[in-house]
Amino acid sequence: MKKKLGLSIIALLLLNLMLSLSSNPALVQARPSPIDPELAKVMAQASSTDQLDVIVFLADELDTTKVSGRNKDEKQKNIIEQLRKKSDDTQVVIRRLLKDRQVKKEVTKFTPIWLRNAVALTATKAIITEAAKLPEVGKIVQDATFFAPQVDLASAPATVGIENNISLVNAPDLWNLGYQGQNVVVASFDTGVDYTHPELQSRWRGGSDSWYDPYAQHDTPFDKSGHGTWTMGVIVGGNAGGTSIGVAPQAQWIAAKIFNDLGKATASSIHLAYQWALNPGGNPAVRDAPQVINNSWSYNAIGCSLEFAQDITNLQAAGISQIYAAGNYGPNSSTGSSPANNPGAFSVGEINNSSLVVNNSSRGPNSCGVSTPVTYPDIVAPGLSIHSTDLYGFYSNNSGTSLSAPHVTGAVALLLSAFPNLTPAQLKAALISTANDLGVAGADN
């Protein structure tokens, strides 16, 4: 009886404390609005019926770096399952809210994203405001849009045998040892890939888990602009055109078309592409994720955005390397672009075939997402007048860090052929520690 009385007194004291706090506004800490300031400006100018594209991120995100497994495959499976569970467990309320408002035509559409514990939606500002009041919501941002990268068309002298850029990265030395990218799957996040090209068709892994178009424009690999076809040729191209053009000619490829046919991308679609890459077939028990992803794209400007930083972390924790073009915004310092300058991204600058840094290759130092500036980019590779595959079975010569990054992606594929259990961190360390040191000794910008 005494125990019950004591608990009752404690309960009453707590209740009185809560009531006194709620009746005294000065004692209550107001929760900061999770609506991003830039989105708030857009909402202020929008009418009550305007439908706005936003991404709602929940506050409770899984720390994938702490997920373990007996081996690489099991760890990846555990990460996928735990990310999905976290999303399902914490999005119950917001999904119910959005489904209800969708019936009332206040929400046009919504898509849960389990990779980031987020929901992409198109809705009125009233619904966005309502969602912002949910205690589980961490932040709400506008669904950013940007355009596919452009590269410089270039001319190059005809070569025979092996292209100079392929020789410069010493790929033939590994070929001679028997490592050509076999048993490795690389992914492309780009404008798509023209899989009908003779150099690329036989190297596509094929099947429903090897192509992803978040805009639902094409059921099979397609590339309207050619950019993704150029970069893929540098990674896996063979010698059907008379010269060896790819670093890892025996690797297989899959692709996510992160830009639509107009060359436009949305942040939510890229989050979904990262999610797809972690589990392309949808079954966590089936190992069908790529070992490395080539990212020859950016936000089209100098600056720092951490929109995809957690995506990078989650995929890296699952054993997937991610290579990024550093950007074509040099020669001034601090000209890096996102997401290449995000923590965990492996950034690649541009040199010519004489190992000279190209003038417009972006440079560091980089302070994006770090307390102390770091050198940028991580490494450089050929990117000037690179001969590669083009649309409709043709070939062309193009320039930019977009062409530099695929050399490193291909190099990762070669190393994984020899050492399949290397982690992304080990692969990055191996490439940097064995690269030729250009300029002054040591890492520099």
CSV table of C-alpha atoms in Angstrom, one decimal:
chain,number,residue,atom,x,y,z
A,1,MET,CA,0.0,0.0,0.0
A,2,LYS,CA,2.8,2.4,0.8
A,3,LYS,CA,4.4,1.7,-2.6
A,4,LYS,CA,1.2,2.6,-4.4
A,5,LEU,CA,0.8,5.7,-2.3
A,6,GLY,CA,4.3,6.8,-3.0
A,7,LEU,CA,3.9,6.3,-6.8
A,8,SER,CA,0.7,8.2,-6.8
A,9,ILE,CA,2.3,11.2,-5.0
A,10,ILE,CA,5.1,11.2,-7.6
A,11,ALA,CA,2.6,11.1,-10.5
A,12,LEU,CA,0.7,14.0,-9.0
A,13,LEU,CA,3.8,16.0,-8.6
A,14,LEU,CA,4.9,15.4,-12.2
A,15,LEU,CA,1.4,16.3,-13.4
A,16,ASN,CA,1.4,19.6,-11.4
A,17,LEU,CA,4.9,20.4,-12.8
A,18,MET,CA,3.8,19.8,-16.4
A,19,LEU,CA,0.7,21.9,-15.9
A,20,SER,CA,2.7,24.8,-14.4
A,21,LEU,CA,5.1,24.7,-17.3
A,22,SER,CA,2.3,24.7,-19.9
A,23,SER,CA,0.6,27.6,-18.2
A,24,ASN,CA,3.8,29.6,-18.1
A,25,PRO,CA,5.0,30.4,-21.7
A,26,ALA,CA,8.2,31.8,-20.5
A,27,LEU,CA,9.2,28.4,-19.2
A,28,VAL,CA,8.4,26.6,-22.4
A,29,GLN,CA,11.2,26.3,-25.0
A,30,ALA,CA,9.6,26.9,-28.4
A,31,ARG,CA,10.6,24.3,-30.9
A,32,PRO,CA,12.5,25.8,-33.9
A,33,SER,CA,10.5,25.4,-37.2
A,34,PRO,CA,11.9,22.5,-39.3
A,35,ILE,CA,11.0,24.4,-42.4
A,36,ASP,CA,14.1,25.5,-44.3
A,37,PRO,CA,14.3,29.4,-44.5
A,38,GLU,CA,14.5,29.3,-48.3
A,39,LEU,CA,11.4,27.1,-48.5
A,40,ALA,CA,9.7,29.5,-46.1
A,41,LYS,CA,10.2,32.3,-48.5
A,42,VAL,CA,8.7,30.3,-51.3
A,43,MET,CA,5.7,29.3,-49.1
A,44,ALA,CA,5.1,33.0,-48.2
A,45,GLN,CA,4.7,33.9,-51.9
A,46,ALA,CA,2.6,30.8,-52.8
A,47,SER,CA,-1.2,30.8,-53.0
A,48,SER,CA,-3.3,28.5,-50.8
A,49,THR,CA,-3.8,26.2,-53.8
A,50,ASP,CA,-0.3,26.1,-55.2
A,51,GLN,CA,1.3,22.6,-55.0
A,52,LEU,CA,4.9,22.7,-53.8
A,53,ASP,CA,7.6,20.0,-54.2
A,54,VAL,CA,9.3,19.4,-50.9
A,55,ILE,CA,11.3,16.7,-49.0
A,56,VAL,CA,10.4,16.0,-45.4
A,57,PHE,CA,13.3,14.5,-43.4
A,58,LEU,CA,12.5,12.8,-40.1
A,59,ALA,CA,14.8,13.5,-37.2
A,60,ASP,CA,15.5,9.9,-36.3
A,61,GLU,CA,17.9,8.5,-38.9
A,62,LEU,CA,19.8,5.2,-38.6
A,63,ASP,CA,23.5,5.4,-37.9
A,64,THR,CA,24.6,3.0,-40.6
A,65,THR,CA,28.2,3.2,-39.5
A,66,LYS,CA,27.3,1.2,-36.4
A,67,VAL,CA,25.5,-1.7,-38.3
A,68,SER,CA,27.6,-4.8,-38.3
A,69,GLY,CA,27.7,-8.2,-40.1
A,70,ARG,CA,29.8,-11.3,-40.2
A,71,ASN,CA,30.9,-10.4,-43.7
A,72,LYS,CA,30.4,-7.7,-46.4
A,73,ASP,CA,27.3,-9.2,-47.8
A,74,GLU,CA,25.6,-9.7,-44.4
A,75,LYS,CA,26.4,-6.2,-43.3
A,76,GLN,CA,24.9,-4.7,-46.5
A,77,LYS,CA,21.8,-6.9,-46.0
A,78,ASN,CA,21.5,-5.7,-42.3
A,79,ILE,CA,21.8,-2.1,-43.4
A,80,ILE,CA,19.0,-2.4,-45.9
A,81,GLU,CA,16.7,-4.2,-43.5
A,82,GLN,CA,17.4,-1.7,-40.6
A,83,LEU,CA,16.9,1.3,-42.8
A,84,ARG,CA,13.6,0.0,-44.1
A,85,LYS,CA,12.5,-0.8,-40.5
A,86,LYS,CA,13.4,2.6,-39.2
A,87,SER,CA,11.4,4.2,-42.0
A,88,ASP,CA,8.4,2.0,-41.5
A,89,ASP,CA,8.4,2.4,-37.7
A,90,THR,CA,8.8,6.2,-37.7
A,91,GLN,CA,6.8,7.3,-40.7
A,92,VAL,CA,3.4,5.9,-39.6
A,93,VAL,CA,1.9,9.2,-38.6
A,94,ILE,CA,3.1,11.3,-41.5
A,95,ARG,CA,2.2,8.6,-44.1
A,96,ARG,CA,-1.3,8.5,-42.6
A,97,LEU,CA,-1.6,12.2,-42.7
A,98,LEU,CA,-0.5,12.5,-46.3
A,99,LYS,CA,-2.7,9.7,-47.4
A,100,ASP,CA,-5.7,11.3,-45.8
A,101,ARG,CA,-4.9,14.7,-47.3
A,102,GLN,CA,-4.3,13.1,-50.7
A,103,VAL,CA,-8.0,12.0,-50.7
A,104,LYS,CA,-8.9,15.6,-50.1
A,105,LYS,CA,-6.7,16.7,-53.1
A,106,GLU,CA,-4.4,18.7,-50.8
A,107,VAL,CA,-1.6,16.4,-51.5
A,108,THR,CA,-0.8,15.5,-55.2
A,109,LYS,CA,1.6,12.7,-54.4
A,110,PHE,CA,4.1,11.4,-51.8
A,111,THR,CA,6.9,8.9,-51.9
A,112,PRO,CA,8.6,7.5,-48.8
A,113,ILE,CA,12.4,7.2,-49.0
A,114,TRP,CA,13.7,4.6,-46.6
A,115,LEU,CA,17.4,5.2,-47.4
A,116,ARG,CA,17.1,8.6,-45.7
A,117,ASN,CA,14.0,8.2,-43.6
A,118,ALA,CA,12.3,10.9,-45.6
A,119,VAL,CA,9.2,11.6,-47.7
A,120,ALA,CA,9.1,13.4,-51.0
A,121,LEU,CA,5.8,15.1,-51.6
A,122,THR,CA,3.9,17.6,-53.6
A,123,ALA,CA,1.3,19.5,-51.5
A,124,THR,CA,-0.1,22.8,-50.5
A,125,LYS,CA,1.7,25.1,-48.0
A,126,ALA,CA,-1.0,24.3,-45.5
A,127,ILE,CA,-0.1,20.6,-45.5
A,128,ILE,CA,3.6,21.4,-45.3
A,129,THR,CA,2.9,23.6,-42.3
A,130,GLU,CA,0.8,20.8,-40.8
A,131,ALA,CA,3.6,18.2,-41.4
A,132,ALA,CA,6.1,20.6,-39.8
A,133,LYS,CA,4.2,20.4,-36.5
A,134,LEU,CA,4.8,16.7,-36.2
A,135,PRO,CA,7.4,16.1,-33.4
A,136,GLU,CA,9.2,13.4,-35.5
A,137,VAL,CA,9.9,15.8,-38.4
A,138,GLY,CA,13.5,17.0,-38.4
A,139,LYS,CA,13.6,19.4,-41.4
A,140,ILE,CA,11.6,20.2,-44.6
A,141,VAL,CA,13.4,21.5,-47.7
A,142,GLN,CA,12.4,22.4,-51.2
A,143,ASP,CA,12.9,19.6,-53.7
A,144,ALA,CA,15.9,21.2,-55.5
A,145,THR,CA,16.2,21.0,-59.3
A,146,PHE,CA,19.3,21.3,-61.5
A,147,PHE,CA,20.5,20.3,-64.9
A,148,ALA,CA,22.8,17.7,-66.5
A,149,PRO,CA,26.5,18.7,-66.8
A,150,GLN,CA,28.0,20.0,-70.0
A,151,VAL,CA,31.4,18.9,-71.3
A,152,ASP,CA,33.6,20.5,-73.9
A,153,LEU,CA,33.7,18.7,-77.3
A,154,ALA,CA,37.3,18.3,-78.3
A,155,SER,CA,39.4,17.0,-81.1
A,156,ALA,CA,42.1,14.5,-80.6
A,157,PRO,CA,44.6,12.8,-82.9
A,158,ALA,CA,43.7,9.3,-84.1
A,159,THR,CA,45.4,6.6,-82.1
A,160,VAL,CA,45.9,2.9,-82.5
A,161,GLY,CA,46.0,0.1,-79.9
A,162,ILE,CA,45.4,1.7,-76.5
A,163,GLU,CA,44.2,5.2,-76.0
A,164,ASN,CA,46.8,7.4,-74.3
A,165,ASN,CA,44.6,8.2,-71.3
A,166,ILE,CA,44.1,4.5,-70.6
A,167,SER,CA,47.9,3.9,-70.8
A,168,LEU,CA,48.5,6.9,-68.5
A,169,VAL,CA,46.6,5.4,-65.6
A,170,ASN,CA,48.5,2.1,-66.1
A,171,ALA,CA,45.4,0.0,-66.7
A,172,PRO,CA,47.2,-2.2,-69.2
A,173,ASP,CA,49.6,-3.3,-66.5
A,174,LEU,CA,46.7,-4.8,-64.5
A,175,TRP,CA,45.2,-6.3,-67.7
A,176,ASN,CA,48.4,-8.2,-68.2
A,177,LEU,CA,48.1,-9.6,-64.7
A,178,GLY,CA,44.6,-10.9,-65.6
A,179,TYR,CA,42.5,-8.2,-63.9
A,180,GLN,CA,40.1,-6.4,-66.3
A,181,GLY,CA,37.2,-5.8,-64.0
A,182,GLN,CA,35.7,-9.2,-64.1
A,183,ASN,CA,33.1,-10.1,-61.4
A,184,VAL,CA,32.6,-6.4,-60.7
A,185,VAL,CA,29.4,-4.3,-61.3
A,186,VAL,CA,29.7,-0.6,-61.7
A,187,ALA,CA,26.8,1.8,-61.7
A,188,SER,CA,26.3,5.1,-63.5
A,189,PHE,CA,24.3,8.1,-62.1
A,190,ASP,CA,24.0,10.2,-65.2
A,191,THR,CA,21.9,11.1,-68.2
A,192,GLY,CA,21.5,7.4,-68.9
A,193,VAL,CA,23.4,5.0,-71.2
A,194,ASP,CA,22.9,4.1,-74.9
A,195,TYR,CA,23.0,0.4,-74.4
A,196,THR,CA,22.7,-0.3,-78.1
A,197,HIS,CA,26.3,0.8,-78.6
A,198,PRO,CA,28.5,-2.2,-79.6
A,199,GLU,CA,31.0,-1.4,-76.8
A,200,LEU,CA,28.3,-1.3,-74.1
A,201,GLN,CA,25.5,-3.6,-75.0
A,202,SER,CA,27.2,-6.9,-74.0
A,203,ARG,CA,28.5,-5.3,-70.8
A,204,TRP,CA,25.1,-4.3,-69.4
A,205,ARG,CA,24.2,-6.7,-66.7
A,206,GLY,CA,20.6,-6.8,-67.9
A,207,GLY,CA,17.4,-7.7,-66.1
A,208,SER,CA,14.9,-5.6,-64.1
A,209,ASP,CA,17.5,-4.8,-61.4
A,210,SER,CA,20.0,-3.1,-63.8
A,211,TRP,CA,18.2,0.0,-65.0
A,212,TYR,CA,16.4,2.7,-63.0
A,213,ASP,CA,14.5,5.7,-64.4
A,214,PRO,CA,12.8,7.6,-61.5
A,215,TYR,CA,10.9,9.7,-64.1
A,216,ALA,CA,9.4,6.6,-65.7
A,217,GLN,CA,10.3,7.7,-69.2
A,218,HIS,CA,12.2,4.6,-70.4
A,219,ASP,CA,11.9,1.0,-69.5
A,220,THR,CA,15.3,0.1,-70.9
A,221,PRO,CA,18.7,2.0,-70.8
A,222,PHE,CA,18.4,5.2,-72.8
A,223,ASP,CA,20.5,8.3,-73.2
A,224,LYS,CA,19.3,11.4,-75.0
A,225,SER,CA,22.2,13.8,-74.4
A,226,GLY,CA,25.1,11.3,-74.7
A,227,HIS,CA,26.8,12.4,-71.4
A,228,GLY,CA,26.2,9.1,-69.6
A,229,THR,CA,27.3,7.1,-72.7
A,230,TRP,CA,30.6,9.0,-72.8
A,231,THR,CA,31.4,8.4,-69.2
A,232,MET,CA,30.4,4.7,-69.3
A,233,GLY,CA,32.7,4.1,-72.3
A,234,VAL,CA,35.7,5.2,-70.3
A,235,ILE,CA,34.8,2.7,-67.5
A,236,VAL,CA,33.9,-0.5,-69.4
A,237,GLY,CA,34.5,0.2,-73.1
A,238,GLY,CA,36.5,-2.3,-75.2
A,239,ASN,CA,38.3,-2.0,-78.5
A,240,ALA,CA,35.5,-2.5,-81.1
A,241,GLY,CA,36.3,0.9,-82.5
A,242,GLY,CA,40.0,0.1,-83.2
A,243,THR,CA,41.4,1.3,-79.9
A,244,SER,CA,41.0,0.3,-76.2
A,245,ILE,CA,38.9,3.0,-74.6
A,246,GLY,CA,37.8,1.6,-71.2
A,247,VAL,CA,39.7,1.1,-68.0
A,248,ALA,CA,37.9,-2.1,-66.9
A,249,PRO,CA,36.6,-3.8,-70.1
A,250,GLN,CA,35.3,-6.9,-68.4
A,251,ALA,CA,33.2,-5.2,-65.7
A,252,GLN,CA,29.4,-5.1,-66.0
A,253,TRP,CA,27.4,-2.0,-65.7
A,254,ILE,CA,24.0,-0.9,-64.4
A,255,ALA,CA,22.6,2.7,-64.5
A,256,ALA,CA,20.2,5.1,-62.9
A,257,LYS,CA,19.0,7.9,-65.2
A,258,ILE,CA,19.1,10.7,-62.7
A,259,PHE,CA,18.3,13.4,-65.3
A,260,ASN,CA,15.2,13.3,-67.4
A,261,ASP,CA,15.1,13.7,-71.2
A,262,LEU,CA,15.1,17.5,-70.7
A,263,GLY,CA,18.3,17.2,-68.8
A,264,LYS,CA,16.6,18.1,-65.5
A,265,ALA,CA,17.0,16.4,-62.1
A,266,THR,CA,15.3,16.7,-58.8
A,267,ALA,CA,16.9,16.0,-55.5
A,268,SER,CA,14.2,13.5,-54.5
A,269,SER,CA,14.8,11.5,-57.6
A,270,ILE,CA,18.5,11.3,-56.8
A,271,HIS,CA,17.7,10.2,-53.2
A,272,LEU,CA,15.6,7.4,-54.8
A,273,ALA,CA,18.5,6.5,-57.2
A,274,TYR,CA,20.8,6.1,-54.2
A,275,GLN,CA,18.2,3.9,-52.6
A,276,TRP,CA,17.8,1.8,-55.7
A,277,ALA,CA,21.6,1.3,-56.0
A,278,LEU,CA,21.7,-0.1,-52.5
A,279,ASN,CA,19.0,-2.7,-53.3
A,280,PRO,CA,18.2,-2.7,-57.1
A,281,GLY,CA,16.0,-5.8,-57.0
A,282,GLY,CA,14.2,-5.0,-53.8
A,283,ASN,CA,15.2,-8.1,-52.0
A,284,PRO,CA,17.8,-7.5,-49.2
A,285,ALA,CA,18.8,-11.2,-49.4
A,286,VAL,CA,19.9,-11.0,-53.0
A,287,ARG,CA,23.3,-9.4,-53.6
A,288,ASP,CA,22.7,-7.2,-56.7
A,289,ALA,CA,24.1,-3.8,-55.6
A,290,PRO,CA,27.1,-2.3,-57.5
A,291,GLN,CA,30.5,-2.2,-55.9
A,292,VAL,CA,31.2,1.3,-57.2
A,293,ILE,CA,29.1,4.2,-58.6
A,294,ASN,CA,30.4,6.8,-61.0
A,295,ASN,CA,28.9,10.3,-60.4
A,296,SER,CA,29.9,12.7,-63.1
A,297,TRP,CA,27.4,15.4,-62.1
A,298,SER,CA,27.0,18.2,-59.5
A,299,TYR,CA,24.8,21.1,-58.4
A,300,ASN,CA,26.1,23.1,-61.4
A,301,ALA,CA,27.7,25.7,-59.2
A,302,ILE,CA,30.5,26.4,-56.7
A,303,GLY,CA,29.5,25.9,-53.1
A,304,CYS,CA,28.5,23.5,-50.4
A,305,SER,CA,25.3,21.5,-50.1
A,306,LEU,CA,25.1,18.5,-47.8
A,307,GLU,CA,21.8,17.3,-49.3
A,308,PHE,CA,23.3,13.9,-50.3
A,309,ALA,CA,25.9,13.6,-47.5
A,310,GLN,CA,24.0,11.0,-45.6
A,311,ASP,CA,23.2,9.1,-48.8
A,312,ILE,CA,27.0,8.9,-49.4
A,313,THR,CA,27.6,7.7,-45.8
A,314,ASN,CA,24.9,5.0,-46.0
A,315,LEU,CA,26.1,3.5,-49.2
A,316,GLN,CA,29.7,3.7,-48.1
A,317,ALA,CA,28.8,1.9,-44.9
A,318,ALA,CA,27.3,-0.8,-47.1
A,319,GLY,CA,30.6,-1.2,-49.0
A,320,ILE,CA,29.7,0.8,-52.1
A,321,SER,CA,32.5,3.2,-53.4
A,322,GLN,CA,31.3,6.5,-54.9
A,323,ILE,CA,33.5,8.4,-57.3
A,324,TYR,CA,32.6,12.1,-58.1
A,325,ALA,CA,33.7,14.6,-60.7
A,326,ALA,CA,35.3,17.5,-58.8
A,327,GLY,CA,33.8,20.2,-61.1
A,328,ASN,CA,34.9,22.4,-63.9
A,329,TYR,CA,35.0,25.7,-62.0
A,330,GLY,CA,38.8,26.4,-61.7
A,331,PRO,CA,41.4,27.8,-61.7
A,332,ASN,CA,40.7,29.8,-58.6
A,333,SER,CA,40.9,28.3,-55.1
A,334,SER,CA,37.9,26.9,-53.2
A,335,THR,CA,36.0,26.2,-56.4
A,336,GLY,CA,34.7,22.7,-55.5
A,337,SER,CA,31.1,21.7,-56.1
A,338,SER,CA,28.6,19.4,-54.3
A,339,PRO,CA,28.3,16.5,-53.8
A,340,ALA,CA,31.9,15.9,-54.8
A,341,ASN,CA,33.1,18.1,-51.9
A,342,ASN,CA,30.9,16.3,-49.3
A,343,PRO,CA,32.6,14.2,-46.6
A,344,GLY,CA,33.0,10.6,-47.8
A,345,ALA,CA,32.9,11.5,-51.5
A,346,PHE,CA,36.0,10.5,-53.6
A,347,SER,CA,36.6,13.6,-55.8
A,348,VAL,CA,38.5,13.6,-59.1
A,349,GLY,CA,40.1,16.5,-60.8
A,350,GLU,CA,41.3,16.8,-64.4
A,351,ILE,CA,44.7,16.5,-66.0
A,352,ASN,CA,45.7,16.2,-69.7
A,353,ASN,CA,47.6,13.3,-71.2
A,354,SER,CA,50.9,15.0,-70.2
A,355,SER,CA,49.9,15.0,-66.5
A,356,LEU,CA,49.3,18.7,-66.3
A,357,VAL,CA,46.3,20.0,-64.3
A,358,VAL,CA,43.7,21.5,-66.7
A,359,ASN,CA,43.0,25.1,-66.1
A,360,ASN,CA,39.3,24.9,-65.3
A,361,SER,CA,39.5,21.8,-63.0
A,362,SER,CA,38.1,22.8,-59.6
A,363,ARG,CA,40.5,23.3,-56.7
A,364,GLY,CA,40.5,23.4,-53.0
A,365,PRO,CA,40.8,23.9,-50.1
A,366,ASN,CA,37.5,22.4,-49.2
A,367,SER,CA,35.5,23.3,-46.0
A,368,CYS,CA,32.2,21.7,-46.9
A,369,GLY,CA,30.9,19.6,-44.0
A,370,VAL,CA,34.3,19.7,-42.1
A,371,SER,CA,35.6,21.8,-39.2
A,372,THR,CA,39.0,22.1,-40.7
A,373,PRO,CA,39.6,22.7,-44.5
A,374,VAL,CA,40.9,19.7,-46.4
A,375,THR,CA,42.7,19.4,-49.7
A,376,TYR,CA,40.6,19.1,-52.8
A,377,PRO,CA,40.2,17.2,-55.1
A,378,ASP,CA,41.4,13.8,-53.7
A,379,ILE,CA,43.1,12.8,-56.9
A,380,VAL,CA,43.4,13.7,-60.6
A,381,ALA,CA,43.0,11.7,-63.8
A,382,PRO,CA,42.9,12.3,-67.5
A,383,GLY,CA,40.0,14.3,-68.7
A,384,LEU,CA,41.1,16.3,-71.8
A,385,SER,CA,40.1,15.2,-75.3
A,386,ILE,CA,39.0,11.7,-74.1
A,387,HIS,CA,38.0,9.3,-76.9
A,388,SER,CA,34.9,7.3,-75.9
A,389,THR,CA,31.6,5.9,-76.9
A,390,ASP,CA,28.8,8.2,-78.2
A,391,LEU,CA,25.2,7.8,-79.2
A,392,TYR,CA,24.1,5.6,-82.1
A,393,GLY,CA,27.2,3.5,-82.1
A,394,PHE,CA,29.5,6.5,-82.8
A,395,TYR,CA,32.6,7.8,-80.9
A,396,SER,CA,33.6,11.3,-79.9
A,397,ASN,CA,36.2,13.2,-78.0
A,398,ASN,CA,35.1,15.1,-74.9
A,399,SER,CA,36.7,17.0,-72.0
A,400,GLY,CA,36.0,17.8,-68.3
A,401,THR,CA,36.2,16.3,-64.9
A,402,SER,CA,33.1,14.3,-66.0
A,403,LEU,CA,35.6,12.2,-68.1
A,404,SER,CA,38.2,12.1,-65.3
A,405,ALA,CA,36.0,10.5,-62.7
A,406,PRO,CA,35.3,7.3,-64.8
A,407,HIS,CA,39.0,6.6,-64.9
A,408,VAL,CA,39.0,6.2,-61.2
A,409,THR,CA,35.8,4.3,-61.2
A,410,GLY,CA,37.4,1.9,-63.7
A,411,ALA,CA,40.5,1.7,-61.5
A,412,VAL,CA,38.4,0.7,-58.5
A,413,ALA,CA,36.8,-2.1,-60.6
A,414,LEU,CA,40.3,-3.4,-61.5
A,415,LEU,CA,41.4,-3.4,-57.9
A,416,LEU,CA,38.2,-5.2,-56.9
A,417,SER,CA,38.9,-7.9,-59.5
A,418,ALA,CA,42.1,-8.6,-57.6
A,419,PHE,CA,40.9,-7.9,-54.1
A,420,PRO,CA,37.1,-8.2,-53.9
A,421,ASN,CA,36.8,-7.7,-50.2
A,422,LEU,CA,38.5,-4.2,-50.1
A,423,THR,CA,36.3,-1.5,-48.4
A,424,PRO,CA,35.7,1.9,-50.0
A,425,ALA,CA,38.2,3.4,-47.5
A,426,GLN,CA,40.8,0.9,-48.4
A,427,LEU,CA,40.3,1.3,-52.1
A,428,LYS,CA,40.6,5.1,-51.8
A,429,ALA,CA,43.7,4.8,-49.7
A,430,ALA,CA,45.3,2.4,-52.2
A,431,LEU,CA,44.7,4.7,-55.2
A,432,ILE,CA,45.9,7.8,-53.4
A,433,SER,CA,49.0,6.2,-51.9
A,434,THR,CA,50.1,4.8,-55.2
A,435,ALA,CA,49.2,7.7,-57.5
A,436,ASN,CA,52.0,9.9,-59.1
A,437,ASP,CA,52.6,13.0,-57.0
A,438,LEU,CA,52.3,16.0,-59.2
A,439,GLY,CA,53.5,19.5,-58.3
A,440,VAL,CA,55.0,20.1,-54.9
A,441,ALA,CA,55.5,17.0,-52.7
A,442,GLY,CA,52.5,15.9,-50.7
A,443,ALA,CA,48.7,16.5,-51.0
A,444,ASP,CA,47.8,19.9,-52.4
A,445,ASN,CA,45.0,21.8,-54.0
